[in-house]
PDB file of C-alpha atoms in Angstrom:
ATOM      1  CA  MET A   1     -21.232  12.586   5.455  1.00 57.00           C
ATOM      2  CA  GLY A   2     -18.409  10.339   5.763  1.00 77.00           C
ATOM      3  CA  GLY A   3     -17.348   7.029   4.542  1.00 94.00           C
ATOM      4  CA  ARG A   4     -14.095   5.322   4.761  1.00 95.00           C
ATOM      5  CA  LYS A   5     -11.733   3.521   2.729  1.00 93.00           C
ATOM      6  CA  ARG A   6     -10.134   0.126   3.790  1.00 94.00           C
ATOM      7  CA  HIS A   7      -6.275  -0.691   2.433  1.00 93.00           C
ATOM      8  CA  LEU A   8      -5.176  -3.651   2.428  1.00 92.00           C
ATOM      9  CA  VAL A   9      -1.652  -5.747   1.625  1.00 92.00           C
ATOM     10  CA  VAL A  10      -1.683  -9.432   0.968  1.00 92.00           C
ATOM     11  CA  ASP A  11       0.403 -11.867  -0.412  1.00 91.00           C
ATOM     12  CA  CYS A  12       0.163 -13.661  -3.520  1.00 90.00           C
ATOM     13  CA  LEU A  13      -1.950 -15.790  -1.779  1.00 94.00           C
ATOM     14  CA  GLY A  14      -4.097 -13.076  -1.033  1.00 93.00           C
ATOM     15  CA  LEU A  15      -3.585 -13.897   2.341  1.00 95.00           C
ATOM     16  CA  VAL A  16      -3.745 -10.434   4.298  1.00 95.00           C
ATOM     17  CA  LEU A  17      -0.378  -8.906   5.557  1.00 94.00           C
ATOM     18  CA  ALA A  18      -1.284  -5.328   6.988  1.00 93.00           C
ATOM     19  CA  VAL A  19      -4.112  -3.438   7.296  1.00 94.00           C
ATOM     20  CA  ALA A  20      -5.177   0.286   7.619  1.00 93.00           C
ATOM     21  CA  VAL A  21      -8.928   1.945   7.640  1.00 95.00           C
ATOM     22  CA  THR A  22      -9.247   5.729   7.177  1.00 95.00           C
ATOM     23  CA  ALA A  23     -11.545   8.510   6.718  1.00 96.00           C
ATOM     24  CA  ALA A  24     -12.642   8.556   2.943  1.00 94.00           C
ATOM     25  CA  SER A  25     -11.048  12.011   2.589  1.00 94.00           C
ATOM     26  CA  VAL A  26      -7.656  10.979   2.875  1.00 92.00           C
ATOM     27  CA  GLN A  27      -5.658  10.419  -0.352  1.00 89.00           C
ATOM     28  CA  ASP A  28      -4.560   6.705  -0.737  1.00 88.00           C
ATOM     29  CA  ARG A  29      -0.958   7.165  -0.979  1.00 86.00           C
ATOM     30  CA  ASP A  30      -0.843   9.135   2.343  1.00 88.00           C
ATOM     31  CA  ALA A  31      -2.784   5.617   4.104  1.00 90.00           C
ATOM     32  CA  ALA A  32       0.145   4.118   2.236  1.00 89.00           C
ATOM     33  CA  VAL A  33       3.069   5.271   4.345  1.00 88.00           C
ATOM     34  CA  PRO A  34       2.143   3.827   7.569  1.00 91.00           C
ATOM     35  CA  LEU A  35       1.022   1.136   6.169  1.00 91.00           C
ATOM     36  CA  LEU A  36       4.299   0.192   4.649  1.00 89.00           C
ATOM     37  CA  GLN A  37       6.081   1.139   7.722  1.00 89.00           C
ATOM     38  CA  ARG A  38       4.508  -1.106   9.555  1.00 91.00           C
ATOM     39  CA  LEU A  39       4.406  -3.898   6.625  1.00 90.00           C
ATOM     40  CA  ARG A  40       7.894  -3.191   6.631  1.00 87.00           C
ATOM     41  CA  GLY A  41       8.342  -3.756  10.429  1.00 89.00           C
ATOM     42  CA  GLN A  42       6.933  -7.131  10.580  1.00 91.00           C
ATOM     43  CA  TYR A  43       7.879  -8.689   7.153  1.00 89.00           C
ATOM     44  CA  PHE A  44      11.452  -7.347   6.910  1.00 83.00           C
ATOM     45  CA  SER A  45      12.013  -9.772   3.556  1.00 85.00           C
ATOM     46  CA  ILE A  46       9.315  -8.247   1.485  1.00 84.00           C
ATOM     47  CA  ARG A  47      11.568  -6.705  -1.442  1.00 81.00           C
ATOM     48  CA  LEU A  48       8.566  -5.864  -4.130  1.00 82.00           C
ATOM     49  CA  VAL A  49       4.834  -4.251  -3.521  1.00 83.00           C
ATOM     50  CA  TRP A  50       2.353  -4.001  -6.575  1.00 83.00           C
ATOM     51  CA  ALA A  51      -0.204  -1.141  -5.572  1.00 82.00           C
ATOM     52  CA  ASP A  52      -3.083   0.156  -7.239  1.00 82.00           C
ATOM     53  CA  GLY A  53      -2.532   3.364  -9.660  1.00 81.00           C
ATOM     54  CA  GLY A  54      -4.085   5.444  -7.048  1.00 79.00           C
ATOM     55  CA  TYR A  55      -1.535   5.031  -4.929  1.00 81.00           C
ATOM     56  CA  ALA A  56       1.032   6.640  -7.830  1.00 77.00           C
ATOM     57  CA  GLY A  57       3.347   9.865  -6.884  1.00 76.00           C
ATOM     58  CA  ARG A  58       5.340  10.705  -4.273  1.00 76.00           C
ATOM     59  CA  LEU A  59       4.568   8.010  -2.774  1.00 77.00           C
ATOM     60  CA  VAL A  60       7.337   5.840  -5.698  1.00 74.00           C
ATOM     61  CA  ASP A  61       9.529   8.840  -4.558  1.00 75.00           C
ATOM     62  CA  TRP A  62       9.239   7.863  -0.409  1.00 75.00           C
ATOM     63  CA  ALA A  63       8.983   4.424  -0.825  1.00 73.00           C
ATOM     64  CA  GLY A  64      12.122   3.760  -2.882  1.00 67.00           C
ATOM     65  CA  PRO A  65      15.112   2.321  -1.245  1.00 62.00           C
ATOM     66  CA  ARG A  66      13.756   2.443   2.434  1.00 56.00           C
ATOM     67  CA  GLU A  67      10.514   0.592   1.715  1.00 49.00           C
ATOM     68  CA  ALA A  68      10.200  -2.414  -0.369  1.00 50.00           C
ATOM     69  CA  PRO A  69       9.687  -0.349  -4.064  1.00 53.00           C
ATOM     70  CA  ALA A  70       6.069   0.336  -4.433  1.00 56.00           C
ATOM     71  CA  HIS A  71       5.341  -0.181  -8.012  1.00 60.00           C
ATOM     72  CA  PRO A  72       1.219   1.313  -8.991  1.00 58.00           C
ATOM     73  CA  SER A  73      -0.031  -0.886 -11.281  1.00 59.00           C
ATOM     74  CA  ASP A  74      -1.903   0.325 -14.856  1.00 57.00           C
ATOM     75  CA  ARG A  75      -4.294  -3.081 -14.147  1.00 54.00           C
ATOM     76  CA  GLN A  76      -7.995  -1.822 -13.501  1.00 52.00           C
ATOM     77  CA  THR A  77      -9.486  -3.630 -10.694  1.00 51.00           C
ATOM     78  CA  HIS A  78     -12.957  -5.274 -10.753  1.00 47.00           C
ATOM     79  CA  ARG A  79     -14.990  -4.000  -7.783  1.00 45.00           C
TER      80      ARG A  79
END
């Protein structure tokens, strides 16, 4: 049985800027790469991205200077 993950980028008001839907088997950080690329193409002025801890690791290194820096958050999200 397969599931889906929804990856959302929202602004500080909670307005949706970009969305990606992937299979549940896709790692969060792997789904974030094309999402951040799309975000950067549409909103070139974004300078900072806060992300859930699931997006940590290689994504932070990848984002570096070419995309808005990704900062994994230690804060727990309530689901």
